[in-house]
PDB file of C-alpha atoms in Angstrom:
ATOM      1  CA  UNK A   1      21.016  33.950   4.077  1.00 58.00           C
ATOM      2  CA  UNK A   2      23.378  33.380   6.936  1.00 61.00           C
ATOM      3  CA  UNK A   3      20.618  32.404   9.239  1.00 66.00           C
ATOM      4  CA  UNK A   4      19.339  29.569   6.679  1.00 66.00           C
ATOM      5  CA  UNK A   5      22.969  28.143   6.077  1.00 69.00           C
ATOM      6  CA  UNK A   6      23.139  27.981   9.766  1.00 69.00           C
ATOM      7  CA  UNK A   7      20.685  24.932  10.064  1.00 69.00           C
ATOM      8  CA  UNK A   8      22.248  23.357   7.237  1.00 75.00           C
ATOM      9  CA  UNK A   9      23.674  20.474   9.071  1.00 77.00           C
ATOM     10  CA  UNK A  10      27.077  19.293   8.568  1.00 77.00           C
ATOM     11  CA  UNK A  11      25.788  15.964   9.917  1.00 79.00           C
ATOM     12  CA  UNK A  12      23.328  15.402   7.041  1.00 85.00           C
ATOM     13  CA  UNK A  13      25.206  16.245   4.275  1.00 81.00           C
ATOM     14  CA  UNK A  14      26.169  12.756   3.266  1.00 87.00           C
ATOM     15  CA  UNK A  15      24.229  10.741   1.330  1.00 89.00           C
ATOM     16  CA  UNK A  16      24.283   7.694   3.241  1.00 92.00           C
ATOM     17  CA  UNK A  17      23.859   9.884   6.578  1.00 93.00           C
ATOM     18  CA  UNK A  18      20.424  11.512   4.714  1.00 92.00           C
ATOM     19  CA  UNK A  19      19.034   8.377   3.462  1.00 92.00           C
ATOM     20  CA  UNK A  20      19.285   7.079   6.955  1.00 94.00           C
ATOM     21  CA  UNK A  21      17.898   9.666   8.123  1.00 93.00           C
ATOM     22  CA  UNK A  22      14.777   9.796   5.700  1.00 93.00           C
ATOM     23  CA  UNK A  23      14.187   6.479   6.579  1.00 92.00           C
ATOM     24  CA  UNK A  24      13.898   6.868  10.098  1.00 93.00           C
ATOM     25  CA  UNK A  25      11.756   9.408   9.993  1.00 92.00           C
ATOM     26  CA  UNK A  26       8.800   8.226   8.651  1.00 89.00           C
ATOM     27  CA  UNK A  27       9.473   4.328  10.052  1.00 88.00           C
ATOM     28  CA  UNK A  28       9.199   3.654  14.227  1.00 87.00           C
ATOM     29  CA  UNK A  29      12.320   1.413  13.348  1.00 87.00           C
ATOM     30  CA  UNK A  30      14.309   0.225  10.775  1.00 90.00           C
ATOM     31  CA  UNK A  31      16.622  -2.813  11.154  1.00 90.00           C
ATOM     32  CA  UNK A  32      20.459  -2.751   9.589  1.00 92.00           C
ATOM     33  CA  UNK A  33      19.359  -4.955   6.403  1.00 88.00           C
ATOM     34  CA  UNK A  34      16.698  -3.028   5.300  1.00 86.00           C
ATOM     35  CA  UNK A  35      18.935   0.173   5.393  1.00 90.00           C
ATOM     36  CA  UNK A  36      21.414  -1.831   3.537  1.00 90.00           C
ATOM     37  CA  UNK A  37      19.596  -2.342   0.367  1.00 84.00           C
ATOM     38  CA  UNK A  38      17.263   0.680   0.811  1.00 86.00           C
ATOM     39  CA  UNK A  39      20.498   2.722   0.188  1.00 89.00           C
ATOM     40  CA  UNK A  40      22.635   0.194  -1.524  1.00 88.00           C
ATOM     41  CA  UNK A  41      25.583   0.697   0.284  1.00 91.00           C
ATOM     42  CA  UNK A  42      28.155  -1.715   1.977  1.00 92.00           C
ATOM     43  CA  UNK A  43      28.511  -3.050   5.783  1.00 92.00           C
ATOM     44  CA  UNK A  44      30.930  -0.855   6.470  1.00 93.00           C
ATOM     45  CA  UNK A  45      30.284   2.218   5.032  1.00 93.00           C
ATOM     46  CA  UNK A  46      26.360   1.764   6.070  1.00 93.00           C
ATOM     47  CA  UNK A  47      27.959   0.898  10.042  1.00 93.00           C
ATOM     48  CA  UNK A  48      30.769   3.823  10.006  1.00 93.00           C
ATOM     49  CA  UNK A  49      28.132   6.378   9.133  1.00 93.00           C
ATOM     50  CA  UNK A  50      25.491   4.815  11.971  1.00 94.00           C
ATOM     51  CA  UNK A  51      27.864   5.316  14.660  1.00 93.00           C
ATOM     52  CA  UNK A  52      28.104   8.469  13.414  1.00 91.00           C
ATOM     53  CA  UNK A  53      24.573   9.693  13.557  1.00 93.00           C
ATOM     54  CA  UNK A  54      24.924   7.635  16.860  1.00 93.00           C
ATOM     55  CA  UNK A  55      27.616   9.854  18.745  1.00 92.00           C
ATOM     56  CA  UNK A  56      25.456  12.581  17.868  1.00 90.00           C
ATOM     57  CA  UNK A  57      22.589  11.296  19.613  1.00 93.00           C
ATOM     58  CA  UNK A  58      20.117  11.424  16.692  1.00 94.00           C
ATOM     59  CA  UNK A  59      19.545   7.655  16.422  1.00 94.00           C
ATOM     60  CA  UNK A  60      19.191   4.671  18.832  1.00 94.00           C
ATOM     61  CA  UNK A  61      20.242   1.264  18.386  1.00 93.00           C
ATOM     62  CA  UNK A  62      18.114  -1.814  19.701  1.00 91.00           C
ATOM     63  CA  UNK A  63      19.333  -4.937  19.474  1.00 89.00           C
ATOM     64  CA  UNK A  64      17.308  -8.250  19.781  1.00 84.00           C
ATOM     65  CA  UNK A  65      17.031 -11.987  18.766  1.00 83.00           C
ATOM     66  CA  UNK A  66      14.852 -13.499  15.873  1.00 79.00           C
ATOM     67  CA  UNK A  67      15.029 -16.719  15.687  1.00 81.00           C
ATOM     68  CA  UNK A  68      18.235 -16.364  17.737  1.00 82.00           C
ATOM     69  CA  UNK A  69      19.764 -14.698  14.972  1.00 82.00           C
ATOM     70  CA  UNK A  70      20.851 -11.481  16.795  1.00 83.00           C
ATOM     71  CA  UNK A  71      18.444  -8.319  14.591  1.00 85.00           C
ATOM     72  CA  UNK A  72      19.762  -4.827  15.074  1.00 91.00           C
ATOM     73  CA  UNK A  73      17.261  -2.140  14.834  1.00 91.00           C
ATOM     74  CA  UNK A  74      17.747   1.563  14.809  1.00 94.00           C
ATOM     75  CA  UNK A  75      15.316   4.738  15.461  1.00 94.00           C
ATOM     76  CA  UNK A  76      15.283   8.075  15.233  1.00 94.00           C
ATOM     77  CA  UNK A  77      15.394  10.397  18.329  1.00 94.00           C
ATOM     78  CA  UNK A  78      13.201  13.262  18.937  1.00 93.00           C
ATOM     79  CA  UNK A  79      15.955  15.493  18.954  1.00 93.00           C
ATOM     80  CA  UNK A  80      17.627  13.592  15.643  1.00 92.00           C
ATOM     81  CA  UNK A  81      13.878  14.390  13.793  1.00 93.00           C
ATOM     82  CA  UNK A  82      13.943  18.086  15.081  1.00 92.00           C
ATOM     83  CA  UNK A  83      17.142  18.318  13.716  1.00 92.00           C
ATOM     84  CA  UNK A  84      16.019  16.839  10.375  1.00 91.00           C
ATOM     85  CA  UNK A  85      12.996  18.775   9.775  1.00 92.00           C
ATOM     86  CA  UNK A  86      15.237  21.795  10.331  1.00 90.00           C
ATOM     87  CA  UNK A  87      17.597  20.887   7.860  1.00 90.00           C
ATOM     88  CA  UNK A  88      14.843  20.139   5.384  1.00 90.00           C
ATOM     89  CA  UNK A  89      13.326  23.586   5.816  1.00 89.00           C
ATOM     90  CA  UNK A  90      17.115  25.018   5.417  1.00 87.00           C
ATOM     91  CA  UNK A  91      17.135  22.980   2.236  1.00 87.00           C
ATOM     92  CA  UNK A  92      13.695  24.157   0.969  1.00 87.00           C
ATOM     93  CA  UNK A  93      14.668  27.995   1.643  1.00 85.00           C
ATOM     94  CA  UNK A  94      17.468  27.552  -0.259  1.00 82.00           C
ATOM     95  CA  UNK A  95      15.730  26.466  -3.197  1.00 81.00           C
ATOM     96  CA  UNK A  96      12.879  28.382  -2.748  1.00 77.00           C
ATOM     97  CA  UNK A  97      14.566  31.666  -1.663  1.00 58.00           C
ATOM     98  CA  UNK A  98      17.534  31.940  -4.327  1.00 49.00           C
TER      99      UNK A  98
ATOM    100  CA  UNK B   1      25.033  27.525  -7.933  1.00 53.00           C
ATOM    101  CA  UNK B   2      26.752  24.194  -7.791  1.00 64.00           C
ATOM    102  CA  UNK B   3      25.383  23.993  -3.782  1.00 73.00           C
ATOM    103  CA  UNK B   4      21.933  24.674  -5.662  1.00 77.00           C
ATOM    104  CA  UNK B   5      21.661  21.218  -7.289  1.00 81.00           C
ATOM    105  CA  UNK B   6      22.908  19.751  -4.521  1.00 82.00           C
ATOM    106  CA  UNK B   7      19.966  20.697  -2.190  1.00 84.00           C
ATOM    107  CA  UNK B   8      17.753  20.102  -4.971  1.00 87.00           C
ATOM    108  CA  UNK B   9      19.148  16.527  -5.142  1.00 87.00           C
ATOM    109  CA  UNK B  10      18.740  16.115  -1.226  1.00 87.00           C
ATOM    110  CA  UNK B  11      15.754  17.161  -1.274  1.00 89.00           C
ATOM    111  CA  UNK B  12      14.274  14.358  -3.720  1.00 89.00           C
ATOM    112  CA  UNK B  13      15.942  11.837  -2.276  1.00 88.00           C
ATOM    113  CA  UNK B  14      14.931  12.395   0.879  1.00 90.00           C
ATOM    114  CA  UNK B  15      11.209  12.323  -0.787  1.00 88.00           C
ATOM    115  CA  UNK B  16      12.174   9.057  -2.584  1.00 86.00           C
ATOM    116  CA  UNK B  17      13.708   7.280   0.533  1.00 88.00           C
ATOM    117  CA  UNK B  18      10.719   8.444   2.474  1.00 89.00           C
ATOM    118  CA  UNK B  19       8.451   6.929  -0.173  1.00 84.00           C
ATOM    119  CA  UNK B  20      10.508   3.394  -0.972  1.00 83.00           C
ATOM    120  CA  UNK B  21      10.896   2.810   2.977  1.00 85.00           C
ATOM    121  CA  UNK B  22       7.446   3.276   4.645  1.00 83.00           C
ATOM    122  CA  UNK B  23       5.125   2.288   1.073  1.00 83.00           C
ATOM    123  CA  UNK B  24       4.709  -0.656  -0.765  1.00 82.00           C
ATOM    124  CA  UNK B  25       4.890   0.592  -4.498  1.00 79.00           C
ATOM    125  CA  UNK B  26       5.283  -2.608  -6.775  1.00 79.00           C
ATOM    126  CA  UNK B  27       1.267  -3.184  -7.093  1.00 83.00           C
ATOM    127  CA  UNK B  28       0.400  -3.633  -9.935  1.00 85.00           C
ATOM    128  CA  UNK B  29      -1.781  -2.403 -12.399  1.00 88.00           C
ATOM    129  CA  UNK B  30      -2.286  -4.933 -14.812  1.00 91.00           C
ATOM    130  CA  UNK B  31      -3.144  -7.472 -12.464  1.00 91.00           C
ATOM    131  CA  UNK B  32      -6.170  -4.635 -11.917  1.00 92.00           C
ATOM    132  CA  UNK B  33      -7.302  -5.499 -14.919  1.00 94.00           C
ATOM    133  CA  UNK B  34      -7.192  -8.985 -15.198  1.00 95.00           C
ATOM    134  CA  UNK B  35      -9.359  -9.229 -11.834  1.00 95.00           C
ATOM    135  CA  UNK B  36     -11.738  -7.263 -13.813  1.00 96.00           C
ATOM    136  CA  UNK B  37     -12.310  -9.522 -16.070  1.00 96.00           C
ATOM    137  CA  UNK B  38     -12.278 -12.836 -13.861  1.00 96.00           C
ATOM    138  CA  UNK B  39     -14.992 -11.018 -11.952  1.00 95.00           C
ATOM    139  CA  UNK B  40     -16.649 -10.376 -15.026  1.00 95.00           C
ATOM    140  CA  UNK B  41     -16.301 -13.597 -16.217  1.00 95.00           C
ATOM    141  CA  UNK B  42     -17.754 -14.700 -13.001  1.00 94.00           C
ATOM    142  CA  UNK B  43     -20.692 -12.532 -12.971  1.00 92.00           C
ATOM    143  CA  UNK B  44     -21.604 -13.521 -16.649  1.00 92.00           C
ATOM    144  CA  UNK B  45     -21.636 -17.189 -15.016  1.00 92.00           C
ATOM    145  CA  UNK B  46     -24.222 -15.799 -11.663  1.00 89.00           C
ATOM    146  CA  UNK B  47     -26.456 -14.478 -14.116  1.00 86.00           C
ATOM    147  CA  UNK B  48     -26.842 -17.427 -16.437  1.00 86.00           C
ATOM    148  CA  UNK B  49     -27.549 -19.507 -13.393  1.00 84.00           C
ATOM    149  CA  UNK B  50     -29.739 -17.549 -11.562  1.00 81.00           C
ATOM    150  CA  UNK B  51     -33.680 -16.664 -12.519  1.00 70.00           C
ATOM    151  CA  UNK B  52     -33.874 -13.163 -13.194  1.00 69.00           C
ATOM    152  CA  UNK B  53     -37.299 -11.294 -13.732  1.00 60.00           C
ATOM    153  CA  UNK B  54     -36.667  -7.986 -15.371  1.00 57.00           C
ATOM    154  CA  UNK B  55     -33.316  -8.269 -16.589  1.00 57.00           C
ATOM    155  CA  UNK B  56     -31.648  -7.342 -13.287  1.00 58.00           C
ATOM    156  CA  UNK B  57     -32.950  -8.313  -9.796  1.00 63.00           C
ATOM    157  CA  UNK B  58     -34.407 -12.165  -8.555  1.00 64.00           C
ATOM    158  CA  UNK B  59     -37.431 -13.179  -7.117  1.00 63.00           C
ATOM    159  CA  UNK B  60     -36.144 -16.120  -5.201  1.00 70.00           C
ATOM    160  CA  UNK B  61     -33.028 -18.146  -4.874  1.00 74.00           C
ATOM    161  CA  UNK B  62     -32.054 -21.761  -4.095  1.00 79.00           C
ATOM    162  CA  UNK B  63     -30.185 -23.471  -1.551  1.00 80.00           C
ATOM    163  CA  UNK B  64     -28.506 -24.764  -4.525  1.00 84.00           C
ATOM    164  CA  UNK B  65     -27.985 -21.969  -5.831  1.00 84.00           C
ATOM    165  CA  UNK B  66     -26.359 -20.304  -3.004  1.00 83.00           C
ATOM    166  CA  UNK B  67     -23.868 -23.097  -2.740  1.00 86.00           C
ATOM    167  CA  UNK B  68     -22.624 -22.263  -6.755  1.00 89.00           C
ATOM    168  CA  UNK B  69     -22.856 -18.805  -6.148  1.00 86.00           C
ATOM    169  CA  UNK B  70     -20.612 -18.930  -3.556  1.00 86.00           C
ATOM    170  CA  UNK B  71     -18.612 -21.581  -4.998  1.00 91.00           C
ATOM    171  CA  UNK B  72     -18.002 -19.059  -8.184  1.00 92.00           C
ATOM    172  CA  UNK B  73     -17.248 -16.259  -5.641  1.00 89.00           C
ATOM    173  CA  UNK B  74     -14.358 -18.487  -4.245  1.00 90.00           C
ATOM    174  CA  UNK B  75     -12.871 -19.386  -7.397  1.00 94.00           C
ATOM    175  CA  UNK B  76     -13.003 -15.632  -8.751  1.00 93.00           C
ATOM    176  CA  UNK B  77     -11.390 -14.601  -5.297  1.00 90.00           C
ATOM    177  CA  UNK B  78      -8.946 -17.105  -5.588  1.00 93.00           C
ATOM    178  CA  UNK B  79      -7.828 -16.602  -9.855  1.00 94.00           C
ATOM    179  CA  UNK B  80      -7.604 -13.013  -8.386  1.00 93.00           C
ATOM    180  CA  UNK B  81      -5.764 -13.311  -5.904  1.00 89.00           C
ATOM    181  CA  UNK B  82      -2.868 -15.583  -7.404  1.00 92.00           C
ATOM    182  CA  UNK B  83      -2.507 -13.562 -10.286  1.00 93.00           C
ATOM    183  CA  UNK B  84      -2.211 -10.916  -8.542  1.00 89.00           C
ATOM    184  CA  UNK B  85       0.478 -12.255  -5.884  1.00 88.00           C
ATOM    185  CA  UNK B  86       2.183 -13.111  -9.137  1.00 90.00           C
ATOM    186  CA  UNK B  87       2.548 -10.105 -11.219  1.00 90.00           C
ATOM    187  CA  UNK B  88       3.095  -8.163  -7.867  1.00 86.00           C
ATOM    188  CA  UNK B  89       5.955  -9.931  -7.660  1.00 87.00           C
ATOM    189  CA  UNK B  90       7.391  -9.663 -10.848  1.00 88.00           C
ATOM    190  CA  UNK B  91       6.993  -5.742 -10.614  1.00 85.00           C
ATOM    191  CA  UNK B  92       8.914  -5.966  -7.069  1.00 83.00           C
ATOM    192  CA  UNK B  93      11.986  -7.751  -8.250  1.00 81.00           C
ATOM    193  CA  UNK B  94      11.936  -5.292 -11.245  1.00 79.00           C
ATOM    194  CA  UNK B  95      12.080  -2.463  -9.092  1.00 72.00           C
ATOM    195  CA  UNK B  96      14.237  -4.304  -6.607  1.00 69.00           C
ATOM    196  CA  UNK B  97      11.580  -3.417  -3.774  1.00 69.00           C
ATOM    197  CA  UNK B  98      11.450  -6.613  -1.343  1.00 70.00           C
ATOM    198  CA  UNK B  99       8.239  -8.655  -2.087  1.00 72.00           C
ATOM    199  CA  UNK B 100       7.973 -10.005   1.465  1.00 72.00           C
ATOM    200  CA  UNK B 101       9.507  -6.659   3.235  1.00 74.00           C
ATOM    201  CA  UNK B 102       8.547  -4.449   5.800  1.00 78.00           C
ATOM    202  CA  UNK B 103       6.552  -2.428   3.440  1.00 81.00           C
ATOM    203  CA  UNK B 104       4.462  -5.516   2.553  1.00 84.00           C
ATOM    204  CA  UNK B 105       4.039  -7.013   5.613  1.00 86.00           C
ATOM    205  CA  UNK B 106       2.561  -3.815   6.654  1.00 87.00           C
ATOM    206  CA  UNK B 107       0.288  -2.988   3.652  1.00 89.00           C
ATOM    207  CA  UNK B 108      -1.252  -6.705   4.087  1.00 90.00           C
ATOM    208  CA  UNK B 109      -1.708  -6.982   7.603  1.00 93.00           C
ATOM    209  CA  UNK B 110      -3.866  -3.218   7.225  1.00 92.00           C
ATOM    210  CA  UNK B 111      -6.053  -4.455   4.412  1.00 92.00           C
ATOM    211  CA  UNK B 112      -6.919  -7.864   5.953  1.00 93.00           C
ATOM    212  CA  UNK B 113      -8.167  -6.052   9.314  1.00 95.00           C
ATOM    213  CA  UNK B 114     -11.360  -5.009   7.598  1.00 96.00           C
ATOM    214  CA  UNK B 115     -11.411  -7.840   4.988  1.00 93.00           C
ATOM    215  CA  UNK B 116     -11.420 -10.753   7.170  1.00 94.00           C
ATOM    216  CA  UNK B 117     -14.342  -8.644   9.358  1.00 96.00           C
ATOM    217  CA  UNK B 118     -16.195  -8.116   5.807  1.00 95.00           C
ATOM    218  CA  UNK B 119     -15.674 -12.118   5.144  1.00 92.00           C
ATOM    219  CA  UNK B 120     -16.824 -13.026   8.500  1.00 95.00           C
ATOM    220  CA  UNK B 121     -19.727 -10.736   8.549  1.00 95.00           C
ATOM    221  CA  UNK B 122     -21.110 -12.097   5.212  1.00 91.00           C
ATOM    222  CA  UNK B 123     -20.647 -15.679   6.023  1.00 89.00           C
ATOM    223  CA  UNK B 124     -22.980 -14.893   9.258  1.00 93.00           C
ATOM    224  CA  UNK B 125     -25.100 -13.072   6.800  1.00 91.00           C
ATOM    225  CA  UNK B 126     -25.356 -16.433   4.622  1.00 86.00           C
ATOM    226  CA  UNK B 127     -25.661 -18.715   7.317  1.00 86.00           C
ATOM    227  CA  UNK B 128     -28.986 -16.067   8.901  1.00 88.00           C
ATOM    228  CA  UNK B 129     -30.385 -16.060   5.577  1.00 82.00           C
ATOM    229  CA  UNK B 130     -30.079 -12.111   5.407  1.00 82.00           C
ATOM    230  CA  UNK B 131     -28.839 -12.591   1.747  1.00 80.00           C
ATOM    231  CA  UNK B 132     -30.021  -9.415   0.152  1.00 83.00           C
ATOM    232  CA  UNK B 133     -26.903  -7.231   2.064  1.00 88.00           C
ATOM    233  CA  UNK B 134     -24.441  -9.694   1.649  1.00 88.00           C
ATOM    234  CA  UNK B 135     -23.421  -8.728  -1.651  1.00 87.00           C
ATOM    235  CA  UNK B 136     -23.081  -5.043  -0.792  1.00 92.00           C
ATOM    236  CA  UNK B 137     -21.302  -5.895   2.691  1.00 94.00           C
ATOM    237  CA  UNK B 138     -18.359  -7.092   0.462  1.00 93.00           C
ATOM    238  CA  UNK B 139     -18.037  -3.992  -1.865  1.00 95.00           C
ATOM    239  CA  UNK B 140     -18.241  -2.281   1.498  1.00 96.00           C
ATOM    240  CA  UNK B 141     -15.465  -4.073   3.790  1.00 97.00           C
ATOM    241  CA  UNK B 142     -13.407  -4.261   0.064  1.00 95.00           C
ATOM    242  CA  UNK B 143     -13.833  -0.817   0.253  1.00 96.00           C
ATOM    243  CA  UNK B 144     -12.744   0.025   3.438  1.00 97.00           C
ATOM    244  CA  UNK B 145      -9.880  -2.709   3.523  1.00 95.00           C
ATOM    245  CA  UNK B 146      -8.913  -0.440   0.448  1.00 95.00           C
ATOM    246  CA  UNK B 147      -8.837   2.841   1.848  1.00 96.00           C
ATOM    247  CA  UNK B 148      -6.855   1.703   5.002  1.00 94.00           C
ATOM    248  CA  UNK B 149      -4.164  -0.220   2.777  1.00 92.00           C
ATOM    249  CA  UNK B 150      -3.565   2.986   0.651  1.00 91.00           C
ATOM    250  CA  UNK B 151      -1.817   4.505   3.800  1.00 88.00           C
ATOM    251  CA  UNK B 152       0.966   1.698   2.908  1.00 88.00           C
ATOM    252  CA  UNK B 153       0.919   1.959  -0.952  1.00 88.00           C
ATOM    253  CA  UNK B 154      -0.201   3.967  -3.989  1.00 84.00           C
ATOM    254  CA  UNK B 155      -2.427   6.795  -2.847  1.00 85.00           C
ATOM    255  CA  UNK B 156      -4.628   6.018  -5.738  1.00 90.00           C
ATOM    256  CA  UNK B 157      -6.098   2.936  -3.783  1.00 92.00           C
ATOM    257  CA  UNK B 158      -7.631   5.411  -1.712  1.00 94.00           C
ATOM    258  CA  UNK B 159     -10.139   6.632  -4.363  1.00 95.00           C
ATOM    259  CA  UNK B 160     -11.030   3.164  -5.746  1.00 95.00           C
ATOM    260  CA  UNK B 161     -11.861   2.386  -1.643  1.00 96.00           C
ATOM    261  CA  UNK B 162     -14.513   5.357  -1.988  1.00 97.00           C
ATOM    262  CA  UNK B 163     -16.170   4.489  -4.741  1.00 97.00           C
ATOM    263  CA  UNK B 164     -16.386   0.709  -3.565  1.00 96.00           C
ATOM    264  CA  UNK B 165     -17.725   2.006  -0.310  1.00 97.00           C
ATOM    265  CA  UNK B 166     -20.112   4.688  -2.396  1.00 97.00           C
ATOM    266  CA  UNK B 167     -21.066   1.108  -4.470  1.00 96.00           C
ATOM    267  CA  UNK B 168     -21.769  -0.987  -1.503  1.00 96.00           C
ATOM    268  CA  UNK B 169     -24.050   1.708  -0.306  1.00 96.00           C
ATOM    269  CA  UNK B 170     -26.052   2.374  -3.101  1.00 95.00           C
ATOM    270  CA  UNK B 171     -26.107  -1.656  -3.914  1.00 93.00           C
ATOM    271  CA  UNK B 172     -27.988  -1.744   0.017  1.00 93.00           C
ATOM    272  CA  UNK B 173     -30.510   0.722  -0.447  1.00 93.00           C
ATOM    273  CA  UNK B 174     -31.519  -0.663  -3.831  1.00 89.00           C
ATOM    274  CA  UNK B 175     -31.449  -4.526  -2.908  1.00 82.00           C
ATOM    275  CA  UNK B 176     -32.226  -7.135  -5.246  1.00 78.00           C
ATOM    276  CA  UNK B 177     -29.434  -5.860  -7.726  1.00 84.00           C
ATOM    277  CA  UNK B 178     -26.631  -7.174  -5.936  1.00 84.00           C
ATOM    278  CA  UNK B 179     -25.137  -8.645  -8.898  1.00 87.00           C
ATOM    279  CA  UNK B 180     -25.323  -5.549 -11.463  1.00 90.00           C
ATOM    280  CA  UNK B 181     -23.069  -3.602  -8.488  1.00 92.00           C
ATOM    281  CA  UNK B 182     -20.655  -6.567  -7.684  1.00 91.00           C
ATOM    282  CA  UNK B 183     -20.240  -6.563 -11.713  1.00 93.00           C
ATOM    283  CA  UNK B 184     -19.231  -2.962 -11.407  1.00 95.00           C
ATOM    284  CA  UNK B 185     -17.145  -2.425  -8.434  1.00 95.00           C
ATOM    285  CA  UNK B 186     -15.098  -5.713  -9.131  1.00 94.00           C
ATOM    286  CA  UNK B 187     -15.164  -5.472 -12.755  1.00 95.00           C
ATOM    287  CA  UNK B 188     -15.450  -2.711 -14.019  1.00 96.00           C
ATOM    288  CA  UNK B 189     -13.628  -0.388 -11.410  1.00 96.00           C
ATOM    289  CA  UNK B 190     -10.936  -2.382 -10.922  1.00 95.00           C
ATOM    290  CA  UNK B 191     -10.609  -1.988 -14.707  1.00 96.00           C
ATOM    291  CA  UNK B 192     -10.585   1.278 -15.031  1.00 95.00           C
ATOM    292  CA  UNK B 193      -8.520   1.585 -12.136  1.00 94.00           C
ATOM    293  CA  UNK B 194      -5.781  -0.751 -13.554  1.00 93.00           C
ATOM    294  CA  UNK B 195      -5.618   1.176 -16.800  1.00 93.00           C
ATOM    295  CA  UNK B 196      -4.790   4.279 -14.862  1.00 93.00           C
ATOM    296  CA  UNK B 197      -2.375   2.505 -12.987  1.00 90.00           C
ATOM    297  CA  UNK B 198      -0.703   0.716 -15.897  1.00 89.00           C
ATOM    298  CA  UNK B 199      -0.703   4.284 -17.983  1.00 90.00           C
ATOM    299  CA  UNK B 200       0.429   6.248 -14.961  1.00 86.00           C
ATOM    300  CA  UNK B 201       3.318   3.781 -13.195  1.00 81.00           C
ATOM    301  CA  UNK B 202       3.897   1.128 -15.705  1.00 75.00           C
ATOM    302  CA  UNK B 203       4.087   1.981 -19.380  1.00 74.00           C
TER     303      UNK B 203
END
């Protein structure tokens, strides 16, 4: 049981963290917008929570132009999707195992 | 047990978030059946025009001909398509799922690839006179154009692709009864398979 709660992350248990998450890992990118009403959730709470995932090193941001209106993008790393797919098997143990 | 439904709730919205971002959900199945029964409707018009022998296959067709038949095919395409395009997007503002989005953008450009080969492949067809395989080359491409969109939206797709492809098959190996196959794989299925839809998704 210890071992399983281990790889629950701390960094994934917010909603708006997982639904990032989620998203990223089964699109190559996923701009800021797109997040925003996929998860119905403010600028500010959607940006706070990016950063977040950011400092941890399990997203990257690209930025770019379209139609020089400035498009930020963001996708998952391969060490942000390891971590996810471990904390999705935590998560299904859990269930599973109780 | 509290921390039990919690996981359980992760869990199925990581599924949904997984599903709403990368798919295209808001086809719908009504419009299934209303392209049915334009191409129904269409077919009923091919047959009255054409000369038929035995109930189902021609002996010989006109230039003239050609030019309605293909004229008819356009106009079914077209009714088809709009109606679709419009009850699609009625279904995606009602489950607040971006008509124009990602998802879309995605699920089009996949089923066009084989589409626009089918449509170019025919016309050649037409214009060599090889008309006996052009109607089963477009229940084929359809049906491959089907099977690689249902990556990007309902899974179900992916079974009406098959069968089209099956159809298209079968309608080439027994040429002459293009039009009893078209009748089926664009009426017919795609009745059947809008029901389903409508029953499963919709009601």
């Amino acid at each position: 049981m210890k071992d399983i709660l281990k790889n629950i992350n701390k960094a994934f248990e917010n909603k708006v963290r997982l639904g990032v998450m989620s998203a990223l890992m089964v699109n190559e990118y996923v701009s800021f917008n797109e997040l925003k009403e996929l998860l119905n959730v403010t600028d500010g709470n959607l940006a706070s929570h990016l950063k977040g995932l950011e400092k941890e090193e399990y997203i990257v941001v690209y930025k770019e132009f379209v139609d020089r209106k400035p498009n930020t993008k963001y996708a998952a790393t391969s060490v942000g999707k390891e971590a996810f797919k471990k904390h999705i098997e935590a998560l299904e143990k859990l269930i599973g195992g109780k | 047990m509290e921390d039990h439904k919690k996981y359980l709730d992760d869990l199925s919205d990581i599924k949904n978030i997984m599903e709403r971002s990368s798919r295209f959900l808001s086809l719908s199945g009504l419009s299934g059946i209303i392209v049915g029964i334009y191409a129904l409707i269409g077919a009923g018009v091919a047959y009255r025009l054409l000369d038929y022998e035995n109930g189902f296959t021609v002996r010989y067709i006109t230039l003239e001909q050609i030019k309605s038949l293909i004229l008819i095919a356009i106009t079914v395409l077209v009714a088809s398509l709009l109606t679709s395009i419009f009850l699609t997007y009625r279904k995606a503002k009602k489950h607040k799922q971006q008509v124009f989005g990602s998802q879309a953008k995605r699920l089009l450009i996949n089923m066009l690839i084989p589409l626009v080969t089918g449509a170019a492949f025919v016309l050649i067809l037409i214009e060599r006179r090889e008309l006996l395989l052009a109607a089963p080359a477009t229940l084929i491409f359809y049906g491959l154009a089907l099977v690689n969109a249902s990556k990007y939206t309902l899974h179900d797709i992916r079974y009406l692709g098959l069968l089209e492809i099956a159809l298209g098959l079968l309608a080439s190996y027994f040429v002459g009864y293009g039009l009893f196959f078209w009748s089926i794989g664009f009426g017919l299925l795609h009745i059947i398979y809008g029901l389903v839809m409508y029953l499963k998704y919709e009601r």
